[in-house]
Amino acid sequence: MLAIAGTELRRFVRDRSNIFFMLIFPMLLVFVLGLQFGGGADQGRVVITGAGGELRQGLAEELERTGTEVDGVAGAEEMRTEVARERAEVGLYIDAEAESDYASGQPGQIEMIAASGAGAPMVQQRVLTALGTLTGPRAEVAALTQAGVPPQEADAALVGAREAVAPVSLTVTDAGGQTNVFAGLGRFDLEAGSMLLLFVFLSTLSSAVTLIQSRRLGVQARVWSPRSRPVRRSVGRCWAGG
């Protein structure tokens, strides 16, 4: 048994593809999954270009507050290049007209381009949330001012309304008990089953190749030969004695 185990181990080490698939490839896969799902993963990157003003500065500060990386680029073409090469999840172009509309409280438009990566929709939603947070109070003041309310009275009325109205609370009740099935699951629990299946497949595949090579080299025949020979001898002796 020791001789057979030593032979198989030497054959395994001589085949350099086994070293890659059994040692190097699993380590690389664990490293990639750790970068994707681990706690050190980034929260996305947004590039902003165009006119500088209150809208651009406020949007950058709001995105940075949520942990999103914000960088400025020289022009719209460079911004599109960054998004096309997936160096950034979202690109924004803010022109002078959008800055003027934001300063006056009027509805404006900005150009937003999202990449095709998996994290782009999440970063895009963060951008929309930040825009809503910035433009909401100004739009409220502008609506009251257009209705004939002086700006100071409009500001005071909005402050009083926020203090008088209780914040909205949301209570989620699960009547069917389905949330208990996924209670306590971490970020790696759902991926563990698929990763286990993948490594079992790789181990089985490499073992099958080793068994086929052992059969071609005659190792399997030598393994079974000690069991078959005593049977043939005992049958021969019994026939001769009979």
PDB file of C-alpha atoms in Angstrom:
ATOM      1  CA  MET A   1       0.000   0.000   0.000  1.00  0.00           C
ATOM      2  CA  LEU A   2       2.850   2.396   0.783  1.00  0.00           C
ATOM      3  CA  ALA A   3       4.485   1.655  -2.553  1.00  0.00           C
ATOM      4  CA  ILE A   4       1.251   2.315  -4.437  1.00  0.00           C
ATOM      5  CA  ALA A   5       0.657   5.560  -2.505  1.00  0.00           C
ATOM      6  CA  GLY A   6       4.206   6.720  -3.182  1.00  0.00           C
ATOM      7  CA  THR A   7       3.839   5.955  -6.882  1.00  0.00           C
ATOM      8  CA  GLU A   8       0.583   7.889  -7.163  1.00  0.00           C
ATOM      9  CA  LEU A   9       2.068  10.850  -5.272  1.00  0.00           C
ATOM     10  CA  ARG A  10       5.112  11.000  -7.544  1.00  0.00           C
ATOM     11  CA  ARG A  11       2.892  10.848 -10.629  1.00  0.00           C
ATOM     12  CA  PHE A  12       0.707  13.609  -9.205  1.00  0.00           C
ATOM     13  CA  VAL A  13       3.656  15.924  -8.570  1.00  0.00           C
ATOM     14  CA  ARG A  14       5.177  15.299 -12.002  1.00  0.00           C
ATOM     15  CA  ASP A  15       2.013  16.519 -13.713  1.00  0.00           C
ATOM     16  CA  ARG A  16       2.262  20.291 -13.302  1.00  0.00           C
ATOM     17  CA  SER A  17      -1.366  20.862 -14.308  1.00  0.00           C
ATOM     18  CA  ASN A  18      -2.440  19.088 -11.091  1.00  0.00           C
ATOM     19  CA  ILE A  19      -0.423  21.550  -9.038  1.00  0.00           C
ATOM     20  CA  PHE A  20      -2.239  24.454 -10.674  1.00  0.00           C
ATOM     21  CA  PHE A  21      -5.775  23.073 -10.385  1.00  0.00           C
ATOM     22  CA  MET A  22      -5.367  21.654  -6.866  1.00  0.00           C
ATOM     23  CA  LEU A  23      -3.277  24.375  -5.214  1.00  0.00           C
ATOM     24  CA  ILE A  24      -2.954  27.616  -7.168  1.00  0.00           C
ATOM     25  CA  PHE A  25      -6.449  27.819  -8.701  1.00  0.00           C
ATOM     26  CA  PRO A  26      -8.356  27.403  -5.384  1.00  0.00           C
ATOM     27  CA  MET A  27      -6.224  30.106  -3.764  1.00  0.00           C
ATOM     28  CA  LEU A  28      -6.880  32.495  -6.651  1.00  0.00           C
ATOM     29  CA  LEU A  29     -10.605  31.768  -6.530  1.00  0.00           C
ATOM     30  CA  VAL A  30     -10.771  32.417  -2.789  1.00  0.00           C
ATOM     31  CA  PHE A  31      -8.843  35.659  -3.279  1.00  0.00           C
ATOM     32  CA  VAL A  32     -11.223  36.884  -6.008  1.00  0.00           C
ATOM     33  CA  LEU A  33     -14.306  36.009  -3.952  1.00  0.00           C
ATOM     34  CA  GLY A  34     -12.830  37.789  -0.960  1.00  0.00           C
ATOM     35  CA  LEU A  35     -12.329  40.944  -3.002  1.00  0.00           C
ATOM     36  CA  GLN A  36     -15.893  40.751  -4.325  1.00  0.00           C
ATOM     37  CA  PHE A  37     -17.811  39.909  -1.153  1.00  0.00           C
ATOM     38  CA  GLY A  38     -15.396  40.793   1.604  1.00  0.00           C
ATOM     39  CA  GLY A  39     -15.608  43.735   3.934  1.00  0.00           C
ATOM     40  CA  GLY A  40     -12.779  45.501   2.147  1.00  0.00           C
ATOM     41  CA  ALA A  41     -14.689  45.797  -1.135  1.00  0.00           C
ATOM     42  CA  ASP A  42     -15.170  49.328  -2.427  1.00  0.00           C
ATOM     43  CA  GLN A  43     -18.548  51.058  -2.574  1.00  0.00           C
ATOM     44  CA  GLY A  44     -18.293  52.175  -6.192  1.00  0.00           C
ATOM     45  CA  ARG A  45     -16.735  55.075  -8.063  1.00  0.00           C
ATOM     46  CA  VAL A  46     -18.411  58.094  -9.668  1.00  0.00           C
ATOM     47  CA  VAL A  47     -16.686  60.534 -12.017  1.00  0.00           C
ATOM     48  CA  ILE A  48     -18.109  64.054 -12.383  1.00  0.00           C
ATOM     49  CA  THR A  49     -17.307  66.624 -15.026  1.00  0.00           C
ATOM     50  CA  GLY A  50     -18.771  69.894 -16.271  1.00  0.00           C
ATOM     51  CA  ALA A  51     -19.334  73.270 -14.676  1.00  0.00           C
ATOM     52  CA  GLY A  52     -18.322  73.769 -11.068  1.00  0.00           C
ATOM     53  CA  GLY A  53     -20.943  75.050  -8.659  1.00  0.00           C
ATOM     54  CA  GLU A  54     -23.172  74.288  -5.708  1.00  0.00           C
ATOM     55  CA  LEU A  55     -24.817  71.300  -7.382  1.00  0.00           C
ATOM     56  CA  ARG A  56     -21.562  69.567  -8.239  1.00  0.00           C
ATOM     57  CA  GLN A  57     -20.028  70.239  -4.844  1.00  0.00           C
ATOM     58  CA  GLY A  58     -23.126  69.227  -2.904  1.00  0.00           C
ATOM     59  CA  LEU A  59     -23.574  66.057  -4.954  1.00  0.00           C
ATOM     60  CA  ALA A  60     -19.948  65.055  -4.402  1.00  0.00           C
ATOM     61  CA  GLU A  61     -20.234  65.606  -0.656  1.00  0.00           C
ATOM     62  CA  GLU A  62     -23.475  63.625  -0.448  1.00  0.00           C
ATOM     63  CA  LEU A  63     -21.989  60.688  -2.357  1.00  0.00           C
ATOM     64  CA  GLU A  64     -18.821  60.689  -0.268  1.00  0.00           C
ATOM     65  CA  ARG A  65     -20.967  60.605   2.851  1.00  0.00           C
ATOM     66  CA  THR A  66     -22.372  57.255   1.692  1.00  0.00           C
ATOM     67  CA  GLY A  67     -18.880  55.843   1.118  1.00  0.00           C
ATOM     68  CA  THR A  68     -18.808  56.289  -2.678  1.00  0.00           C
ATOM     69  CA  GLU A  69     -15.546  57.385  -4.268  1.00  0.00           C
ATOM     70  CA  VAL A  70     -15.984  60.606  -6.266  1.00  0.00           C
ATOM     71  CA  ASP A  71     -13.417  61.940  -8.732  1.00  0.00           C
ATOM     72  CA  GLY A  72     -13.434  64.824 -11.171  1.00  0.00           C
ATOM     73  CA  VAL A  73     -12.288  64.550 -14.786  1.00  0.00           C
ATOM     74  CA  ALA A  74     -11.372  67.126 -17.397  1.00  0.00           C
ATOM     75  CA  GLY A  75     -14.228  66.716 -19.881  1.00  0.00           C
ATOM     76  CA  ALA A  76     -17.233  64.736 -21.014  1.00  0.00           C
ATOM     77  CA  GLU A  77     -15.190  62.539 -23.373  1.00  0.00           C
ATOM     78  CA  GLU A  78     -12.834  61.480 -20.601  1.00  0.00           C
ATOM     79  CA  MET A  79     -15.813  60.752 -18.360  1.00  0.00           C
ATOM     80  CA  ARG A  80     -17.366  58.468 -21.007  1.00  0.00           C
ATOM     81  CA  THR A  81     -14.014  56.712 -21.472  1.00  0.00           C
ATOM     82  CA  GLU A  82     -13.756  55.993 -17.747  1.00  0.00           C
ATOM     83  CA  VAL A  83     -17.245  54.493 -17.696  1.00  0.00           C
ATOM     84  CA  ALA A  84     -16.756  52.527 -20.939  1.00  0.00           C
ATOM     85  CA  ARG A  85     -13.601  50.903 -19.581  1.00  0.00           C
ATOM     86  CA  GLU A  86     -15.438  50.196 -16.293  1.00  0.00           C
ATOM     87  CA  ARG A  87     -13.015  52.217 -14.240  1.00  0.00           C
ATOM     88  CA  ALA A  88     -16.086  53.930 -12.783  1.00  0.00           C
ATOM     89  CA  GLU A  89     -19.639  52.688 -12.300  1.00  0.00           C
ATOM     90  CA  VAL A  90     -21.382  56.001 -13.049  1.00  0.00           C
ATOM     91  CA  GLY A  91     -20.371  59.159 -14.899  1.00  0.00           C
ATOM     92  CA  LEU A  92     -22.073  62.547 -14.490  1.00  0.00           C
ATOM     93  CA  TYR A  93     -21.936  65.629 -16.710  1.00  0.00           C
ATOM     94  CA  ILE A  94     -23.265  68.819 -15.083  1.00  0.00           C
ATOM     95  CA  ASP A  95     -23.453  71.801 -17.392  1.00  0.00           C
ATOM     96  CA  ALA A  96     -23.864  75.480 -16.521  1.00  0.00           C
ATOM     97  CA  GLU A  97     -27.615  75.402 -17.203  1.00  0.00           C
ATOM     98  CA  ALA A  98     -28.109  72.631 -14.618  1.00  0.00           C
ATOM     99  CA  GLU A  99     -26.164  74.657 -12.059  1.00  0.00           C
ATOM    100  CA  SER A 100     -28.320  77.712 -12.775  1.00  0.00           C
ATOM    101  CA  ASP A 101     -31.537  75.720 -12.450  1.00  0.00           C
ATOM    102  CA  TYR A 102     -30.360  74.263  -9.144  1.00  0.00           C
ATOM    103  CA  ALA A 103     -29.496  77.689  -7.765  1.00  0.00           C
ATOM    104  CA  SER A 104     -32.926  79.062  -8.712  1.00  0.00           C
ATOM    105  CA  GLY A 105     -34.841  75.984  -7.552  1.00  0.00           C
ATOM    106  CA  GLN A 106     -36.052  75.101 -11.028  1.00  0.00           C
ATOM    107  CA  PRO A 107     -36.106  71.566 -12.497  1.00  0.00           C
ATOM    108  CA  GLY A 108     -32.926  70.808 -14.405  1.00  0.00           C
ATOM    109  CA  GLN A 109     -31.243  67.975 -16.252  1.00  0.00           C
ATOM    110  CA  ILE A 110     -27.844  66.365 -15.909  1.00  0.00           C
ATOM    111  CA  GLU A 111     -26.305  63.618 -18.037  1.00  0.00           C
ATOM    112  CA  MET A 112     -25.710  60.318 -16.260  1.00  0.00           C
ATOM    113  CA  ILE A 113     -24.041  57.269 -17.854  1.00  0.00           C
ATOM    114  CA  ALA A 114     -23.890  53.910 -16.087  1.00  0.00           C
ATOM    115  CA  ALA A 115     -21.449  51.102 -16.784  1.00  0.00           C
ATOM    116  CA  SER A 116     -22.447  47.523 -17.541  1.00  0.00           C
ATOM    117  CA  GLY A 117     -20.915  46.036 -14.399  1.00  0.00           C
ATOM    118  CA  ALA A 118     -22.816  44.317 -11.610  1.00  0.00           C
ATOM    119  CA  GLY A 119     -22.314  47.191  -9.161  1.00  0.00           C
ATOM    120  CA  ALA A 120     -23.475  49.951 -11.521  1.00  0.00           C
ATOM    121  CA  PRO A 121     -27.219  49.817 -10.633  1.00  0.00           C
ATOM    122  CA  MET A 122     -26.450  50.195  -6.935  1.00  0.00           C
ATOM    123  CA  VAL A 123     -24.207  53.218  -7.506  1.00  0.00           C
ATOM    124  CA  GLN A 124     -26.756  54.695  -9.923  1.00  0.00           C
ATOM    125  CA  GLN A 125     -29.444  54.465  -7.242  1.00  0.00           C
ATOM    126  CA  ARG A 126     -27.126  56.225  -4.797  1.00  0.00           C
ATOM    127  CA  VAL A 127     -26.711  59.060  -7.263  1.00  0.00           C
ATOM    128  CA  LEU A 128     -30.477  59.394  -7.668  1.00  0.00           C
ATOM    129  CA  THR A 129     -30.949  59.382  -3.897  1.00  0.00           C
ATOM    130  CA  ALA A 130     -28.290  62.062  -3.464  1.00  0.00           C
ATOM    131  CA  LEU A 131     -29.921  64.220  -6.136  1.00  0.00           C
ATOM    132  CA  GLY A 132     -33.281  63.874  -4.418  1.00  0.00           C
ATOM    133  CA  THR A 133     -31.767  64.844  -1.083  1.00  0.00           C
ATOM    134  CA  LEU A 134     -30.166  67.958  -2.580  1.00  0.00           C
ATOM    135  CA  THR A 135     -32.993  69.182  -4.781  1.00  0.00           C
ATOM    136  CA  GLY A 136     -35.922  68.343  -2.489  1.00  0.00           C
ATOM    137  CA  PRO A 137     -35.726  71.356  -0.103  1.00  0.00           C
ATOM    138  CA  ARG A 138     -35.019  73.812  -2.914  1.00  0.00           C
ATOM    139  CA  ALA A 139     -37.937  72.515  -4.953  1.00  0.00           C
ATOM    140  CA  GLU A 140     -40.254  72.935  -1.972  1.00  0.00           C
ATOM    141  CA  VAL A 141     -39.171  76.549  -1.460  1.00  0.00           C
ATOM    142  CA  ALA A 142     -39.498  77.267  -5.171  1.00  0.00           C
ATOM    143  CA  ALA A 143     -43.031  75.831  -5.237  1.00  0.00           C
ATOM    144  CA  LEU A 144     -44.147  78.021  -2.323  1.00  0.00           C
ATOM    145  CA  THR A 145     -42.469  81.080  -3.836  1.00  0.00           C
ATOM    146  CA  GLN A 146     -44.242  80.551  -7.157  1.00  0.00           C
ATOM    147  CA  ALA A 147     -47.524  80.320  -5.246  1.00  0.00           C
ATOM    148  CA  GLY A 148     -46.975  83.844  -3.886  1.00  0.00           C
ATOM    149  CA  VAL A 149     -45.381  83.096  -0.516  1.00  0.00           C
ATOM    150  CA  PRO A 150     -42.344  85.263   0.335  1.00  0.00           C
ATOM    151  CA  PRO A 151     -39.072  83.331   0.517  1.00  0.00           C
ATOM    152  CA  GLN A 152     -38.545  83.933   4.252  1.00  0.00           C
ATOM    153  CA  GLU A 153     -42.067  82.848   5.122  1.00  0.00           C
ATOM    154  CA  ALA A 154     -41.660  79.797   2.894  1.00  0.00           C
ATOM    155  CA  ASP A 155     -38.495  78.749   4.729  1.00  0.00           C
ATOM    156  CA  ALA A 156     -40.156  79.256   8.107  1.00  0.00           C
ATOM    157  CA  ALA A 157     -43.243  77.315   7.026  1.00  0.00           C
ATOM    158  CA  LEU A 158     -41.172  74.364   5.823  1.00  0.00           C
ATOM    159  CA  VAL A 159     -39.170  74.275   9.052  1.00  0.00           C
ATOM    160  CA  GLY A 160     -42.365  74.335  11.101  1.00  0.00           C
ATOM    161  CA  ALA A 161     -43.897  71.598   8.957  1.00  0.00           C
ATOM    162  CA  ARG A 162     -40.902  69.326   9.464  1.00  0.00           C
ATOM    163  CA  GLU A 163     -41.078  69.831  13.213  1.00  0.00           C
ATOM    164  CA  ALA A 164     -44.827  69.292  13.406  1.00  0.00           C
ATOM    165  CA  VAL A 165     -45.019  66.180  11.250  1.00  0.00           C
ATOM    166  CA  ALA A 166     -43.817  62.991  12.890  1.00  0.00           C
ATOM    167  CA  PRO A 167     -41.215  60.994  10.962  1.00  0.00           C
ATOM    168  CA  VAL A 168     -42.483  58.066   8.956  1.00  0.00           C
ATOM    169  CA  SER A 169     -41.878  54.639  10.476  1.00  0.00           C
ATOM    170  CA  LEU A 170     -42.005  51.334   8.617  1.00  0.00           C
ATOM    171  CA  THR A 171     -42.852  48.039  10.281  1.00  0.00           C
ATOM    172  CA  VAL A 172     -42.394  44.800   8.329  1.00  0.00           C
ATOM    173  CA  THR A 173     -44.402  41.786   9.489  1.00  0.00           C
ATOM    174  CA  ASP A 174     -43.921  38.344   8.006  1.00  0.00           C
ATOM    175  CA  ALA A 175     -47.143  36.376   8.376  1.00  0.00           C
ATOM    176  CA  GLY A 176     -45.861  33.248   6.662  1.00  0.00           C
ATOM    177  CA  GLY A 177     -42.592  32.889   8.555  1.00  0.00           C
ATOM    178  CA  GLN A 178     -40.483  32.810   5.366  1.00  0.00           C
ATOM    179  CA  THR A 179     -37.878  35.187   6.772  1.00  0.00           C
ATOM    180  CA  ASN A 180     -36.883  32.626   9.392  1.00  0.00           C
ATOM    181  CA  VAL A 181     -35.453  30.444   6.627  1.00  0.00           C
ATOM    182  CA  PHE A 182     -32.877  33.105   5.716  1.00  0.00           C
ATOM    183  CA  ALA A 183     -32.374  34.443   9.246  1.00  0.00           C
ATOM    184  CA  GLY A 184     -28.745  34.722  10.302  1.00  0.00           C
ATOM    185  CA  LEU A 185     -27.287  34.165   6.835  1.00  0.00           C
ATOM    186  CA  GLY A 186     -24.017  35.938   6.130  1.00  0.00           C
ATOM    187  CA  ARG A 187     -22.588  37.199   2.873  1.00  0.00           C
ATOM    188  CA  PHE A 188     -20.816  33.868   2.238  1.00  0.00           C
ATOM    189  CA  ASP A 189     -23.556  31.440   3.274  1.00  0.00           C
ATOM    190  CA  LEU A 190     -25.457  31.519  -0.006  1.00  0.00           C
ATOM    191  CA  GLU A 191     -22.261  31.067  -2.018  1.00  0.00           C
ATOM    192  CA  ALA A 192     -20.900  28.207   0.095  1.00  0.00           C
ATOM    193  CA  GLY A 193     -23.084  25.549  -1.569  1.00  0.00           C
ATOM    194  CA  SER A 194     -22.083  26.484  -5.111  1.00  0.00           C
ATOM    195  CA  MET A 195     -18.402  26.734  -4.150  1.00  0.00           C
ATOM    196  CA  LEU A 196     -18.570  23.283  -2.529  1.00  0.00           C
ATOM    197  CA  LEU A 197     -20.107  21.841  -5.695  1.00  0.00           C
ATOM    198  CA  LEU A 198     -17.398  23.478  -7.819  1.00  0.00           C
ATOM    199  CA  PHE A 199     -14.516  22.086  -5.766  1.00  0.00           C
ATOM    200  CA  VAL A 200     -16.099  18.618  -5.597  1.00  0.00           C
ATOM    201  CA  PHE A 201     -16.356  18.689  -9.399  1.00  0.00           C
ATOM    202  CA  LEU A 202     -12.708  19.737  -9.774  1.00  0.00           C
ATOM    203  CA  SER A 203     -11.545  17.081  -7.314  1.00  0.00           C
ATOM    204  CA  THR A 204     -13.607  14.401  -9.046  1.00  0.00           C
ATOM    205  CA  LEU A 205     -12.330  15.448 -12.467  1.00  0.00           C
ATOM    206  CA  SER A 206      -8.682  15.337 -11.405  1.00  0.00           C
ATOM    207  CA  SER A 207      -9.231  11.997  -9.638  1.00  0.00           C
ATOM    208  CA  ALA A 208     -10.848  10.526 -12.757  1.00  0.00           C
ATOM    209  CA  VAL A 209      -7.844  11.521 -14.845  1.00  0.00           C
ATOM    210  CA  THR A 210      -5.538   9.902 -12.302  1.00  0.00           C
ATOM    211  CA  LEU A 211      -7.551   6.665 -12.338  1.00  0.00           C
ATOM    212  CA  ILE A 212      -7.484   6.512 -16.135  1.00  0.00           C
ATOM    213  CA  GLN A 213      -3.724   7.007 -16.180  1.00  0.00           C
ATOM    214  CA  SER A 214      -3.266   4.361 -13.498  1.00  0.00           C
ATOM    215  CA  ARG A 215      -5.288   1.873 -15.539  1.00  0.00           C
ATOM    216  CA  ARG A 216      -3.272   2.588 -18.694  1.00  0.00           C
ATOM    217  CA  LEU A 217       0.033   2.179 -16.847  1.00  0.00           C
ATOM    218  CA  GLY A 218      -1.099  -1.110 -15.266  1.00  0.00           C
ATOM    219  CA  VAL A 219      -1.135   0.120 -11.670  1.00  0.00           C
ATOM    220  CA  GLN A 220      -4.724  -1.027 -11.166  1.00  0.00           C
ATOM    221  CA  ALA A 221      -3.891  -4.498 -12.446  1.00  0.00           C
ATOM    222  CA  ARG A 222      -0.995  -4.766  -9.983  1.00  0.00           C
ATOM    223  CA  VAL A 223      -3.268  -3.632  -7.164  1.00  0.00           C
ATOM    224  CA  TRP A 224      -5.764  -6.418  -7.844  1.00  0.00           C
ATOM    225  CA  SER A 225      -3.210  -9.135  -8.629  1.00  0.00           C
ATOM    226  CA  PRO A 226      -2.407 -10.122  -4.973  1.00  0.00           C
ATOM    227  CA  ARG A 227      -6.102 -10.890  -4.419  1.00  0.00           C
ATOM    228  CA  SER A 228      -6.658 -12.954  -7.574  1.00  0.00           C
ATOM    229  CA  ARG A 229      -3.584 -15.234  -7.445  1.00  0.00           C
ATOM    230  CA  PRO A 230      -4.300 -17.038  -4.138  1.00  0.00           C
ATOM    231  CA  VAL A 231      -7.770 -17.887  -5.403  1.00  0.00           C
ATOM    232  CA  ARG A 232      -6.396 -19.548  -8.553  1.00  0.00           C
ATOM    233  CA  ARG A 233      -3.805 -21.475  -6.512  1.00  0.00           C
ATOM    234  CA  SER A 234      -6.362 -22.777  -4.025  1.00  0.00           C
ATOM    235  CA  VAL A 235      -8.627 -23.939  -6.842  1.00  0.00           C
ATOM    236  CA  GLY A 236      -5.748 -25.729  -8.515  1.00  0.00           C
ATOM    237  CA  ARG A 237      -4.721 -27.524  -5.321  1.00  0.00           C
ATOM    238  CA  CYS A 238      -8.270 -28.635  -4.592  1.00  0.00           C
ATOM    239  CA  TRP A 239      -8.626 -30.032  -8.156  1.00  0.00           C
ATOM    240  CA  ALA A 240      -5.321 -31.827  -7.944  1.00  0.00           C
ATOM    241  CA  GLY A 241      -6.133 -33.337  -4.575  1.00  0.00           C
ATOM    242  CA  GLY A 242      -9.542 -34.491  -5.788  1.00  0.00           C
TER     243      GLY A 242
END
